[in-house]
Amino acid sequence: MNQEVGGRSRKRKRRNNHRKIETPSIKQNATAAAAANSTVKKELPSTSTVSKSSTKPSSFLEKMKAKLSGGHFRMINEKLYTCSNSSSANIRFSGRMQLIPDSPGQYHTGYQEQMSRWPEQPVNIIMKWLKDRSSSLVVADFGCGDARLAKGVKNKVFSIDLVSKDPSVIACDMSNVNVAVFCLSLMGTNFPNYLEEANRVLKPSGWLLIAEVKSRFDPNTGGADPDSFCQAVCELGFTSASKDFSNKMFVLLYFKKKPKNNSNKEIKWPELKPCLYKRR
Ligand SMILES: C[S@@+](CC[C@H](N)C(=O)[O-])C[C@H]1O[C@@H](n2cnc3c(N)ncnc32)[C@H](O)[C@@H]1O
């Protein structure tokens, strides 16, 4: 928190240091980094931009509050994208959320502000996909946020998130899941563990739906190669059913779980570029 309100040059220095440690692939290619940064800025407008056009703070105090709130959101977002929740990193669920007492609310409010700028939200496309199928399909929404998916479909949806500020988000031991959804939630550096867990709970021939920020899958701007990513998912025990790159903001990847996967081969997961917000 105090770090966020430090001087401009200190912030810039820290940002550069952070990139050196957390995103070596970006550091290696300065041009790609600049392009990547501008893509992220374009795709995920800063909260200051949002507050200027939508809810313009009138008083000095409100402006300061908006700035602090934007800073909190960026800090939590950056943590989620650049950490794993392994105990070795000492950033378990509770530890992460103890960063700032009001983190859960602030993260989701900030996230909704960002998303209000996207012309189409991937969660709506996933809702439509489900509505076109049987409502008897059981869904696990990994990283559900405000559980919008569960509220928008008739299916039984297990809504799972690091943070539960909604009573419908439950902690559960899942089995019998037909559809596993990751809607913009492959955030941690240990995202392969999330997919392994989805694979574990999914029934054979179940669906795995992934929506992710497009720049994370754009090798021209420091993102992962989508083919390497899809190959890694397939090695986990899936077949690629379809890929949709038509949206400007996000990609949608659809996989089907194979009836059986006997492979014990070690999977080479590509690094997924974190979506870092521009500091003001
Ligand atoms: C960008 S939000 C997307 C929310 C929702 N899927 C949507 O599309 O509106 C990503 C969500 O993933 C959650 N998340 C990130 N890493 C997680 C983890 N390791 N375990 C559980 N949830 C996680 C965050 O708390 C956040 O709510």
PDB file of C-alpha atoms and ligand atoms in Angstrom:
ATOM      1  CA  MET A   1       0.000   0.000   0.000  1.00  0.00           C
ATOM      2  CA  ASN A   2       2.664   2.516   1.032  1.00  0.00           C
ATOM      3  CA  GLN A   3       4.690   1.361  -1.924  1.00  0.00           C
ATOM      4  CA  GLU A   4       1.962   2.485  -4.290  1.00  0.00           C
ATOM      5  CA  VAL A   5       2.092   6.078  -3.180  1.00  0.00           C
ATOM      6  CA  GLY A   6       5.875   6.407  -3.461  1.00  0.00           C
ATOM      7  CA  GLY A   7       7.619   8.992  -5.705  1.00  0.00           C
ATOM      8  CA  ARG A   8       7.374   8.742  -9.508  1.00  0.00           C
ATOM      9  CA  SER A   9      11.018   7.815 -10.170  1.00  0.00           C
ATOM     10  CA  ARG A  10      11.018   5.211  -7.413  1.00  0.00           C
ATOM     11  CA  LYS A  11       7.884   3.678  -8.890  1.00  0.00           C
ATOM     12  CA  ARG A  12       9.458   3.581 -12.361  1.00  0.00           C
ATOM     13  CA  LYS A  13      12.619   1.978 -10.974  1.00  0.00           C
ATOM     14  CA  ARG A  14      10.579  -0.616  -9.098  1.00  0.00           C
ATOM     15  CA  ARG A  15       8.495  -1.373 -12.166  1.00  0.00           C
ATOM     16  CA  ASN A  16      11.644  -2.003 -14.175  1.00  0.00           C
ATOM     17  CA  ASN A  17      13.086  -4.165 -11.418  1.00  0.00           C
ATOM     18  CA  HIS A  18       9.863  -6.102 -11.230  1.00  0.00           C
ATOM     19  CA  ARG A  19       9.888  -6.783 -14.966  1.00  0.00           C
ATOM     20  CA  LYS A  20      13.489  -7.938 -14.776  1.00  0.00           C
ATOM     21  CA  ILE A  21      12.579 -10.556 -12.193  1.00  0.00           C
ATOM     22  CA  GLU A  22       9.079 -11.617 -13.169  1.00  0.00           C
ATOM     23  CA  THR A  23       8.940 -11.392 -16.928  1.00  0.00           C
ATOM     24  CA  PRO A  24      12.334 -12.272 -18.406  1.00  0.00           C
ATOM     25  CA  SER A  25      10.790 -12.953 -21.786  1.00  0.00           C
ATOM     26  CA  ILE A  26       9.591  -9.361 -21.977  1.00  0.00           C
ATOM     27  CA  LYS A  27      12.936  -8.009 -20.818  1.00  0.00           C
ATOM     28  CA  GLN A  28      14.770  -9.936 -23.503  1.00  0.00           C
ATOM     29  CA  ASN A  29      12.946  -8.080 -26.220  1.00  0.00           C
ATOM     30  CA  ALA A  30      12.556  -4.375 -25.595  1.00  0.00           C
ATOM     31  CA  THR A  31      10.505  -3.821 -28.731  1.00  0.00           C
ATOM     32  CA  ALA A  32       8.168  -6.637 -27.846  1.00  0.00           C
ATOM     33  CA  ALA A  33       7.887  -5.247 -24.322  1.00  0.00           C
ATOM     34  CA  ALA A  34       6.879  -1.821 -25.583  1.00  0.00           C
ATOM     35  CA  ALA A  35       4.379  -3.340 -27.956  1.00  0.00           C
ATOM     36  CA  ALA A  36       3.096  -5.687 -25.263  1.00  0.00           C
ATOM     37  CA  ASN A  37       2.705  -2.852 -22.824  1.00  0.00           C
ATOM     38  CA  SER A  38       0.769  -0.770 -25.285  1.00  0.00           C
ATOM     39  CA  THR A  39      -1.438  -3.762 -26.114  1.00  0.00           C
ATOM     40  CA  VAL A  40      -2.209  -4.341 -22.455  1.00  0.00           C
ATOM     41  CA  LYS A  41      -2.921  -0.652 -22.004  1.00  0.00           C
ATOM     42  CA  LYS A  42      -5.250  -0.709 -24.971  1.00  0.00           C
ATOM     43  CA  GLU A  43      -6.978  -3.935 -23.929  1.00  0.00           C
ATOM     44  CA  LEU A  44      -7.263  -3.178 -20.242  1.00  0.00           C
ATOM     45  CA  PRO A  45      -7.764   0.559 -19.814  1.00  0.00           C
ATOM     46  CA  SER A  46      -6.515   2.026 -16.561  1.00  0.00           C
ATOM     47  CA  THR A  47      -8.968   2.815 -13.802  1.00  0.00           C
ATOM     48  CA  SER A  48      -8.104   6.483 -14.136  1.00  0.00           C
ATOM     49  CA  THR A  49      -9.382   6.412 -17.733  1.00  0.00           C
ATOM     50  CA  VAL A  50     -12.553   4.748 -16.572  1.00  0.00           C
ATOM     51  CA  SER A  51     -13.192   7.191 -13.770  1.00  0.00           C
ATOM     52  CA  LYS A  52     -12.629  10.123 -16.130  1.00  0.00           C
ATOM     53  CA  SER A  53     -15.366   9.075 -18.506  1.00  0.00           C
ATOM     54  CA  SER A  54     -17.865   7.184 -16.331  1.00  0.00           C
ATOM     55  CA  THR A  55     -17.903   8.281 -12.679  1.00  0.00           C
ATOM     56  CA  LYS A  56     -15.885  11.462 -12.620  1.00  0.00           C
ATOM     57  CA  PRO A  57     -14.728  12.156  -9.043  1.00  0.00           C
ATOM     58  CA  SER A  58     -15.784  15.673  -8.130  1.00  0.00           C
ATOM     59  CA  SER A  59     -13.872  16.540  -4.950  1.00  0.00           C
ATOM     60  CA  PHE A  60     -10.176  16.331  -4.219  1.00  0.00           C
ATOM     61  CA  LEU A  61     -10.925  13.633  -1.623  1.00  0.00           C
ATOM     62  CA  GLU A  62     -12.881  11.545  -4.144  1.00  0.00           C
ATOM     63  CA  LYS A  63     -10.058  11.877  -6.672  1.00  0.00           C
ATOM     64  CA  MET A  64      -7.556  10.701  -4.079  1.00  0.00           C
ATOM     65  CA  LYS A  65      -9.827   7.777  -3.114  1.00  0.00           C
ATOM     66  CA  ALA A  66     -10.187   6.774  -6.781  1.00  0.00           C
ATOM     67  CA  LYS A  67      -6.399   6.896  -7.205  1.00  0.00           C
ATOM     68  CA  LEU A  68      -5.801   4.765  -4.130  1.00  0.00           C
ATOM     69  CA  SER A  69      -8.479   2.288  -5.146  1.00  0.00           C
ATOM     70  CA  GLY A  70      -6.956   1.996  -8.652  1.00  0.00           C
ATOM     71  CA  GLY A  71      -3.553   1.463  -7.019  1.00  0.00           C
ATOM     72  CA  HIS A  72      -4.900  -1.322  -4.802  1.00  0.00           C
ATOM     73  CA  PHE A  73      -6.528  -3.030  -7.752  1.00  0.00           C
ATOM     74  CA  ARG A  74      -3.338  -2.884  -9.819  1.00  0.00           C
ATOM     75  CA  MET A  75      -1.278  -4.214  -6.937  1.00  0.00           C
ATOM     76  CA  ILE A  76      -3.575  -7.198  -6.298  1.00  0.00           C
ATOM     77  CA  ASN A  77      -3.879  -7.868 -10.014  1.00  0.00           C
ATOM     78  CA  GLU A  78      -0.117  -7.852 -10.412  1.00  0.00           C
ATOM     79  CA  LYS A  79       0.300 -10.202  -7.444  1.00  0.00           C
ATOM     80  CA  LEU A  80      -2.202 -12.647  -8.921  1.00  0.00           C
ATOM     81  CA  TYR A  81      -0.433 -12.651 -12.280  1.00  0.00           C
ATOM     82  CA  THR A  82       3.111 -12.895 -10.998  1.00  0.00           C
ATOM     83  CA  CYS A  83       2.863 -15.326  -8.070  1.00  0.00           C
ATOM     84  CA  SER A  84       2.060 -18.925  -7.589  1.00  0.00           C
ATOM     85  CA  ASN A  85       0.059 -19.791  -4.491  1.00  0.00           C
ATOM     86  CA  SER A  86       2.591 -22.361  -3.408  1.00  0.00           C
ATOM     87  CA  SER A  87       3.559 -22.390   0.242  1.00  0.00           C
ATOM     88  CA  SER A  88       7.217 -21.957  -0.716  1.00  0.00           C
ATOM     89  CA  ALA A  89       6.404 -18.481  -2.009  1.00  0.00           C
ATOM     90  CA  ASN A  90       4.502 -17.969   1.262  1.00  0.00           C
ATOM     91  CA  ILE A  91       1.573 -16.487  -0.592  1.00  0.00           C
ATOM     92  CA  ARG A  92      -1.259 -18.756   0.345  1.00  0.00           C
ATOM     93  CA  PHE A  93      -4.852 -17.682  -0.090  1.00  0.00           C
ATOM     94  CA  SER A  94      -5.175 -16.056   3.301  1.00  0.00           C
ATOM     95  CA  GLY A  95      -1.734 -14.501   3.136  1.00  0.00           C
ATOM     96  CA  ARG A  96      -2.434 -13.015  -0.258  1.00  0.00           C
ATOM     97  CA  MET A  97      -5.695 -11.522   0.807  1.00  0.00           C
ATOM     98  CA  GLN A  98      -4.222 -10.157   4.009  1.00  0.00           C
ATOM     99  CA  LEU A  99      -2.200  -7.732   1.917  1.00  0.00           C
ATOM    100  CA  ILE A 100      -4.961  -5.211   2.330  1.00  0.00           C
ATOM    101  CA  PRO A 101      -7.972  -5.943   4.534  1.00  0.00           C
ATOM    102  CA  ASP A 102     -10.470  -4.859   1.867  1.00  0.00           C
ATOM    103  CA  SER A 103      -8.688  -6.603  -1.019  1.00  0.00           C
ATOM    104  CA  PRO A 104     -11.491  -8.903  -2.174  1.00  0.00           C
ATOM    105  CA  GLY A 105     -14.031  -6.137  -2.705  1.00  0.00           C
ATOM    106  CA  GLN A 106     -11.477  -3.812  -4.232  1.00  0.00           C
ATOM    107  CA  TYR A 107     -10.176  -6.398  -6.658  1.00  0.00           C
ATOM    108  CA  HIS A 108     -13.596  -7.295  -8.002  1.00  0.00           C
ATOM    109  CA  THR A 109     -14.817  -3.688  -8.155  1.00  0.00           C
ATOM    110  CA  GLY A 110     -11.660  -2.696 -10.041  1.00  0.00           C
ATOM    111  CA  TYR A 111     -12.015  -5.699 -12.334  1.00  0.00           C
ATOM    112  CA  GLN A 112     -15.633  -4.850 -13.182  1.00  0.00           C
ATOM    113  CA  GLU A 113     -14.563  -1.287 -13.966  1.00  0.00           C
ATOM    114  CA  GLN A 114     -11.958  -2.584 -16.400  1.00  0.00           C
ATOM    115  CA  MET A 115     -14.386  -5.020 -17.999  1.00  0.00           C
ATOM    116  CA  SER A 116     -17.064  -2.387 -18.519  1.00  0.00           C
ATOM    117  CA  ARG A 117     -14.801  -1.057 -21.301  1.00  0.00           C
ATOM    118  CA  TRP A 118     -14.687  -4.335 -23.239  1.00  0.00           C
ATOM    119  CA  PRO A 119     -17.277  -4.445 -26.026  1.00  0.00           C
ATOM    120  CA  GLU A 120     -17.931  -8.139 -25.363  1.00  0.00           C
ATOM    121  CA  GLN A 121     -17.232 -10.134 -22.205  1.00  0.00           C
ATOM    122  CA  PRO A 122     -16.026 -13.715 -22.586  1.00  0.00           C
ATOM    123  CA  VAL A 123     -18.260 -14.904 -19.753  1.00  0.00           C
ATOM    124  CA  ASN A 124     -21.304 -14.006 -21.906  1.00  0.00           C
ATOM    125  CA  ILE A 125     -20.018 -16.153 -24.771  1.00  0.00           C
ATOM    126  CA  ILE A 126     -19.475 -19.056 -22.372  1.00  0.00           C
ATOM    127  CA  MET A 127     -23.022 -18.557 -21.048  1.00  0.00           C
ATOM    128  CA  LYS A 128     -24.393 -18.767 -24.577  1.00  0.00           C
ATOM    129  CA  TRP A 129     -22.306 -21.877 -25.262  1.00  0.00           C
ATOM    130  CA  LEU A 130     -23.844 -23.535 -22.196  1.00  0.00           C
ATOM    131  CA  LYS A 131     -27.387 -22.390 -23.048  1.00  0.00           C
ATOM    132  CA  ASP A 132     -27.020 -24.062 -26.445  1.00  0.00           C
ATOM    133  CA  ARG A 133     -26.419 -27.347 -24.645  1.00  0.00           C
ATOM    134  CA  SER A 134     -28.181 -29.428 -22.014  1.00  0.00           C
ATOM    135  CA  SER A 135     -28.768 -27.654 -18.729  1.00  0.00           C
ATOM    136  CA  SER A 136     -28.014 -30.978 -17.029  1.00  0.00           C
ATOM    137  CA  LEU A 137     -24.282 -30.433 -17.666  1.00  0.00           C
ATOM    138  CA  VAL A 138     -22.498 -29.795 -14.368  1.00  0.00           C
ATOM    139  CA  VAL A 139     -20.077 -26.897 -14.546  1.00  0.00           C
ATOM    140  CA  ALA A 140     -17.057 -25.902 -12.439  1.00  0.00           C
ATOM    141  CA  ASP A 141     -16.203 -22.226 -12.871  1.00  0.00           C
ATOM    142  CA  PHE A 142     -12.566 -21.934 -11.776  1.00  0.00           C
ATOM    143  CA  GLY A 143     -11.775 -18.336 -10.775  1.00  0.00           C
ATOM    144  CA  CYS A 144     -15.456 -17.379 -10.971  1.00  0.00           C
ATOM    145  CA  GLY A 145     -15.086 -13.804  -9.655  1.00  0.00           C
ATOM    146  CA  ASP A 146     -18.587 -12.591  -8.851  1.00  0.00           C
ATOM    147  CA  ALA A 147     -20.122 -15.894 -10.025  1.00  0.00           C
ATOM    148  CA  ARG A 148     -21.806 -14.270 -13.018  1.00  0.00           C
ATOM    149  CA  LEU A 149     -21.736 -17.545 -14.947  1.00  0.00           C
ATOM    150  CA  ALA A 150     -23.667 -19.383 -12.211  1.00  0.00           C
ATOM    151  CA  LYS A 151     -26.243 -16.591 -12.121  1.00  0.00           C
ATOM    152  CA  GLY A 152     -26.729 -16.596 -15.887  1.00  0.00           C
ATOM    153  CA  VAL A 153     -27.371 -20.296 -16.635  1.00  0.00           C
ATOM    154  CA  LYS A 154     -29.705 -23.049 -15.409  1.00  0.00           C
ATOM    155  CA  ASN A 155     -26.891 -25.580 -15.003  1.00  0.00           C
ATOM    156  CA  LYS A 156     -25.525 -26.638 -11.649  1.00  0.00           C
ATOM    157  CA  VAL A 157     -22.393 -24.502 -11.393  1.00  0.00           C
ATOM    158  CA  PHE A 158     -19.699 -24.884  -8.735  1.00  0.00           C
ATOM    159  CA  SER A 159     -18.295 -21.380  -8.442  1.00  0.00           C
ATOM    160  CA  ILE A 160     -14.749 -21.456  -7.122  1.00  0.00           C
ATOM    161  CA  ASP A 161     -12.462 -18.550  -6.381  1.00  0.00           C
ATOM    162  CA  LEU A 162      -9.645 -17.480  -4.124  1.00  0.00           C
ATOM    163  CA  VAL A 163     -12.024 -14.918  -2.714  1.00  0.00           C
ATOM    164  CA  SER A 164     -15.660 -15.360  -1.853  1.00  0.00           C
ATOM    165  CA  LYS A 165     -17.579 -12.166  -1.357  1.00  0.00           C
ATOM    166  CA  ASP A 166     -20.720 -13.788  -2.700  1.00  0.00           C
ATOM    167  CA  PRO A 167     -22.558 -16.417  -0.606  1.00  0.00           C
ATOM    168  CA  SER A 168     -23.181 -18.496  -3.739  1.00  0.00           C
ATOM    169  CA  VAL A 169     -19.436 -19.044  -4.139  1.00  0.00           C
ATOM    170  CA  ILE A 170     -18.742 -22.251  -2.281  1.00  0.00           C
ATOM    171  CA  ALA A 171     -15.806 -24.332  -1.277  1.00  0.00           C
ATOM    172  CA  CYS A 172     -16.441 -27.854  -2.479  1.00  0.00           C
ATOM    173  CA  ASP A 173     -14.934 -31.176  -3.313  1.00  0.00           C
ATOM    174  CA  MET A 174     -16.018 -31.668  -6.877  1.00  0.00           C
ATOM    175  CA  SER A 175     -16.711 -34.774  -8.839  1.00  0.00           C
ATOM    176  CA  ASN A 176     -18.899 -35.474 -11.838  1.00  0.00           C
ATOM    177  CA  VAL A 177     -18.066 -32.221 -13.571  1.00  0.00           C
ATOM    178  CA  ASN A 178     -18.969 -32.033 -17.272  1.00  0.00           C
ATOM    179  CA  VAL A 179     -17.618 -28.582 -18.080  1.00  0.00           C
ATOM    180  CA  ALA A 180     -14.616 -26.812 -16.539  1.00  0.00           C
ATOM    181  CA  VAL A 181     -14.443 -23.073 -17.221  1.00  0.00           C
ATOM    182  CA  PHE A 182     -11.445 -20.746 -16.852  1.00  0.00           C
ATOM    183  CA  CYS A 183     -12.703 -17.319 -17.826  1.00  0.00           C
ATOM    184  CA  LEU A 184      -9.734 -14.905 -17.619  1.00  0.00           C
ATOM    185  CA  SER A 185      -8.592 -16.782 -14.521  1.00  0.00           C
ATOM    186  CA  LEU A 186      -5.318 -18.497 -15.504  1.00  0.00           C
ATOM    187  CA  MET A 187      -3.605 -15.773 -13.538  1.00  0.00           C
ATOM    188  CA  GLY A 188      -0.968 -17.404 -11.335  1.00  0.00           C
ATOM    189  CA  THR A 189       2.400 -18.494 -12.638  1.00  0.00           C
ATOM    190  CA  ASN A 190       1.346 -21.974 -11.497  1.00  0.00           C
ATOM    191  CA  PHE A 191      -1.597 -22.012 -13.931  1.00  0.00           C
ATOM    192  CA  PRO A 192      -0.683 -25.581 -15.061  1.00  0.00           C
ATOM    193  CA  ASN A 193      -1.715 -26.740 -11.549  1.00  0.00           C
ATOM    194  CA  TYR A 194      -5.166 -25.199 -12.107  1.00  0.00           C
ATOM    195  CA  LEU A 195      -5.553 -27.118 -15.353  1.00  0.00           C
ATOM    196  CA  GLU A 196      -4.352 -30.332 -13.716  1.00  0.00           C
ATOM    197  CA  GLU A 197      -7.043 -29.878 -11.064  1.00  0.00           C
ATOM    198  CA  ALA A 198      -9.700 -29.293 -13.719  1.00  0.00           C
ATOM    199  CA  ASN A 199      -8.512 -32.412 -15.491  1.00  0.00           C
ATOM    200  CA  ARG A 200      -8.755 -34.370 -12.251  1.00  0.00           C
ATOM    201  CA  VAL A 201     -12.369 -33.394 -11.533  1.00  0.00           C
ATOM    202  CA  LEU A 202     -13.642 -33.540 -15.117  1.00  0.00           C
ATOM    203  CA  LYS A 203     -15.503 -36.600 -16.338  1.00  0.00           C
ATOM    204  CA  PRO A 204     -14.055 -38.384 -19.376  1.00  0.00           C
ATOM    205  CA  SER A 205     -15.244 -36.598 -22.544  1.00  0.00           C
ATOM    206  CA  GLY A 206     -15.988 -33.486 -20.438  1.00  0.00           C
ATOM    207  CA  TRP A 207     -15.331 -29.981 -21.767  1.00  0.00           C
ATOM    208  CA  LEU A 208     -12.581 -27.548 -20.832  1.00  0.00           C
ATOM    209  CA  LEU A 209     -13.296 -23.945 -21.848  1.00  0.00           C
ATOM    210  CA  ILE A 210     -10.570 -21.313 -21.582  1.00  0.00           C
ATOM    211  CA  ALA A 211     -11.016 -17.588 -22.248  1.00  0.00           C
ATOM    212  CA  GLU A 212      -7.851 -15.517 -21.916  1.00  0.00           C
ATOM    213  CA  VAL A 213      -6.648 -12.005 -22.686  1.00  0.00           C
ATOM    214  CA  LYS A 214      -5.519 -11.993 -26.309  1.00  0.00           C
ATOM    215  CA  SER A 215      -2.121 -10.400 -25.740  1.00  0.00           C
ATOM    216  CA  ARG A 216      -1.146 -13.339 -23.507  1.00  0.00           C
ATOM    217  CA  PHE A 217      -1.298 -15.490 -26.647  1.00  0.00           C
ATOM    218  CA  ASP A 218       0.400 -13.129 -29.058  1.00  0.00           C
ATOM    219  CA  PRO A 219       4.043 -14.194 -29.578  1.00  0.00           C
ATOM    220  CA  ASN A 220       4.665 -10.907 -31.464  1.00  0.00           C
ATOM    221  CA  THR A 221       4.173  -8.950 -28.249  1.00  0.00           C
ATOM    222  CA  GLY A 222       5.888 -11.284 -25.779  1.00  0.00           C
ATOM    223  CA  GLY A 223       2.897 -13.603 -25.319  1.00  0.00           C
ATOM    224  CA  ALA A 224       2.825 -17.382 -25.499  1.00  0.00           C
ATOM    225  CA  ASP A 225       2.541 -19.322 -28.731  1.00  0.00           C
ATOM    226  CA  PRO A 226      -1.095 -20.509 -28.774  1.00  0.00           C
ATOM    227  CA  ASP A 227      -0.082 -23.744 -30.506  1.00  0.00           C
ATOM    228  CA  SER A 228       2.440 -24.642 -27.758  1.00  0.00           C
ATOM    229  CA  PHE A 229      -0.187 -23.879 -25.149  1.00  0.00           C
ATOM    230  CA  CYS A 230      -2.824 -26.029 -26.891  1.00  0.00           C
ATOM    231  CA  GLN A 231      -0.298 -28.821 -27.315  1.00  0.00           C
ATOM    232  CA  ALA A 232       0.488 -28.742 -23.589  1.00  0.00           C
ATOM    233  CA  VAL A 233      -3.234 -28.920 -22.734  1.00  0.00           C
ATOM    234  CA  CYS A 234      -3.593 -31.867 -25.120  1.00  0.00           C
ATOM    235  CA  GLU A 235      -0.677 -33.644 -23.435  1.00  0.00           C
ATOM    236  CA  LEU A 236      -2.526 -33.240 -20.157  1.00  0.00           C
ATOM    237  CA  GLY A 237      -5.261 -35.435 -21.620  1.00  0.00           C
ATOM    238  CA  PHE A 238      -7.435 -33.305 -23.900  1.00  0.00           C
ATOM    239  CA  THR A 239      -8.119 -32.887 -27.591  1.00  0.00           C
ATOM    240  CA  SER A 240      -8.511 -29.417 -29.036  1.00  0.00           C
ATOM    241  CA  ALA A 241     -12.103 -28.990 -30.236  1.00  0.00           C
ATOM    242  CA  SER A 242     -11.958 -25.402 -31.491  1.00  0.00           C
ATOM    243  CA  LYS A 243     -10.133 -22.089 -31.171  1.00  0.00           C
ATOM    244  CA  ASP A 244     -11.717 -18.682 -31.572  1.00  0.00           C
ATOM    245  CA  PHE A 245      -9.381 -15.745 -32.163  1.00  0.00           C
ATOM    246  CA  SER A 246     -12.069 -13.501 -33.654  1.00  0.00           C
ATOM    247  CA  ASN A 247     -12.480 -11.210 -30.631  1.00  0.00           C
ATOM    248  CA  LYS A 248     -10.114  -8.252 -30.298  1.00  0.00           C
ATOM    249  CA  MET A 249      -9.767  -8.622 -26.525  1.00  0.00           C
ATOM    250  CA  PHE A 250      -9.720 -12.331 -25.741  1.00  0.00           C
ATOM    251  CA  VAL A 251      -9.228 -15.781 -27.203  1.00  0.00           C
ATOM    252  CA  LEU A 252     -11.520 -18.736 -26.574  1.00  0.00           C
ATOM    253  CA  LEU A 253     -10.156 -22.268 -26.548  1.00  0.00           C
ATOM    254  CA  TYR A 254     -12.376 -25.345 -26.351  1.00  0.00           C
ATOM    255  CA  PHE A 255     -10.993 -28.754 -25.382  1.00  0.00           C
ATOM    256  CA  LYS A 256     -12.528 -32.179 -24.788  1.00  0.00           C
ATOM    257  CA  LYS A 257     -11.141 -34.551 -22.208  1.00  0.00           C
ATOM    258  CA  LYS A 258      -9.946 -37.813 -23.716  1.00  0.00           C
ATOM    259  CA  PRO A 259     -11.699 -40.948 -22.444  1.00  0.00           C
ATOM    260  CA  LYS A 260      -8.327 -42.171 -21.136  1.00  0.00           C
ATOM    261  CA  ASN A 261      -4.878 -40.653 -20.825  1.00  0.00           C
ATOM    262  CA  ASN A 262      -2.105 -43.044 -19.934  1.00  0.00           C
ATOM    263  CA  SER A 263       0.757 -40.694 -20.747  1.00  0.00           C
ATOM    264  CA  ASN A 264       3.186 -39.834 -17.973  1.00  0.00           C
ATOM    265  CA  LYS A 265       5.201 -37.540 -20.214  1.00  0.00           C
ATOM    266  CA  GLU A 266       6.436 -34.314 -18.626  1.00  0.00           C
ATOM    267  CA  ILE A 267       4.554 -31.380 -20.134  1.00  0.00           C
ATOM    268  CA  LYS A 268       6.378 -28.282 -21.366  1.00  0.00           C
ATOM    269  CA  TRP A 269       4.014 -25.428 -20.486  1.00  0.00           C
ATOM    270  CA  PRO A 270       4.738 -22.056 -22.130  1.00  0.00           C
ATOM    271  CA  GLU A 271       4.986 -19.024 -19.867  1.00  0.00           C
ATOM    272  CA  LEU A 272       1.817 -16.899 -19.994  1.00  0.00           C
ATOM    273  CA  LYS A 273       2.629 -13.214 -20.022  1.00  0.00           C
ATOM    274  CA  PRO A 274       1.114 -11.406 -16.997  1.00  0.00           C
ATOM    275  CA  CYS A 275      -1.392  -8.632 -17.720  1.00  0.00           C
ATOM    276  CA  LEU A 276       0.251  -5.736 -15.892  1.00  0.00           C
ATOM    277  CA  TYR A 277      -1.435  -2.375 -15.683  1.00  0.00           C
ATOM    278  CA  LYS A 278       0.296   0.879 -16.381  1.00  0.00           C
ATOM    279  CA  ARG A 279       1.213   2.733 -13.184  1.00  0.00           C
ATOM    280  CA  ARG A 280       0.330   6.385 -13.105  1.00  0.00           C
TER     281      ARG A 280
HETATM  282  C1  LIG B   1     -10.030 -11.685 -14.064  1.00  0.00           C
HETATM  283  S1  LIG B   1     -11.062 -12.403 -12.863  1.00  0.00           S
HETATM  284  C2  LIG B   1     -12.302 -13.220 -13.856  1.00  0.00           C
HETATM  285  C3  LIG B   1     -13.572 -13.488 -13.091  1.00  0.00           C
HETATM  286  C4  LIG B   1     -14.654 -14.261 -13.851  1.00  0.00           C
HETATM  287  N1  LIG B   1     -14.182 -15.535 -14.347  1.00  0.00           N
HETATM  288  C5  LIG B   1     -15.213 -13.427 -14.974  1.00  0.00           C
HETATM  289  O1  LIG B   1     -14.952 -13.724 -16.149  1.00  0.00           O
HETATM  290  O2  LIG B   1     -15.938 -12.457 -14.684  1.00  0.00           O
HETATM  291  C6  LIG B   1     -10.041 -13.772 -12.370  1.00  0.00           C
HETATM  292  C7  LIG B   1     -10.512 -14.459 -11.102  1.00  0.00           C
HETATM  293  O3  LIG B   1      -9.670 -15.593 -10.905  1.00  0.00           O
HETATM  294  C8  LIG B   1      -9.441 -15.737  -9.516  1.00  0.00           C
HETATM  295  N2  LIG B   1      -8.208 -16.510  -9.321  1.00  0.00           N
HETATM  296  C9  LIG B   1      -6.959 -16.212  -9.748  1.00  0.00           C
HETATM  297  N3  LIG B   1      -6.079 -17.155  -9.334  1.00  0.00           N
HETATM  298  C10 LIG B   1      -6.806 -18.073  -8.623  1.00  0.00           C
HETATM  299  C11 LIG B   1      -6.483 -19.277  -7.922  1.00  0.00           C
HETATM  300  N4  LIG B   1      -5.220 -19.707  -7.839  1.00  0.00           N
HETATM  301  N5  LIG B   1      -7.481 -19.973  -7.332  1.00  0.00           N
HETATM  302  C12 LIG B   1      -8.763 -19.516  -7.378  1.00  0.00           C
HETATM  303  N6  LIG B   1      -9.136 -18.375  -8.015  1.00  0.00           N
HETATM  304  C13 LIG B   1      -8.166 -17.666  -8.624  1.00  0.00           C
HETATM  305  C14 LIG B   1      -9.352 -14.298  -9.001  1.00  0.00           C
HETATM  306  O4  LIG B   1      -9.605 -14.203  -7.609  1.00  0.00           O
HETATM  307  C15 LIG B   1     -10.428 -13.599  -9.847  1.00  0.00           C
HETATM  308  O5  LIG B   1     -11.672 -13.577  -9.200  1.00  0.00           O
END
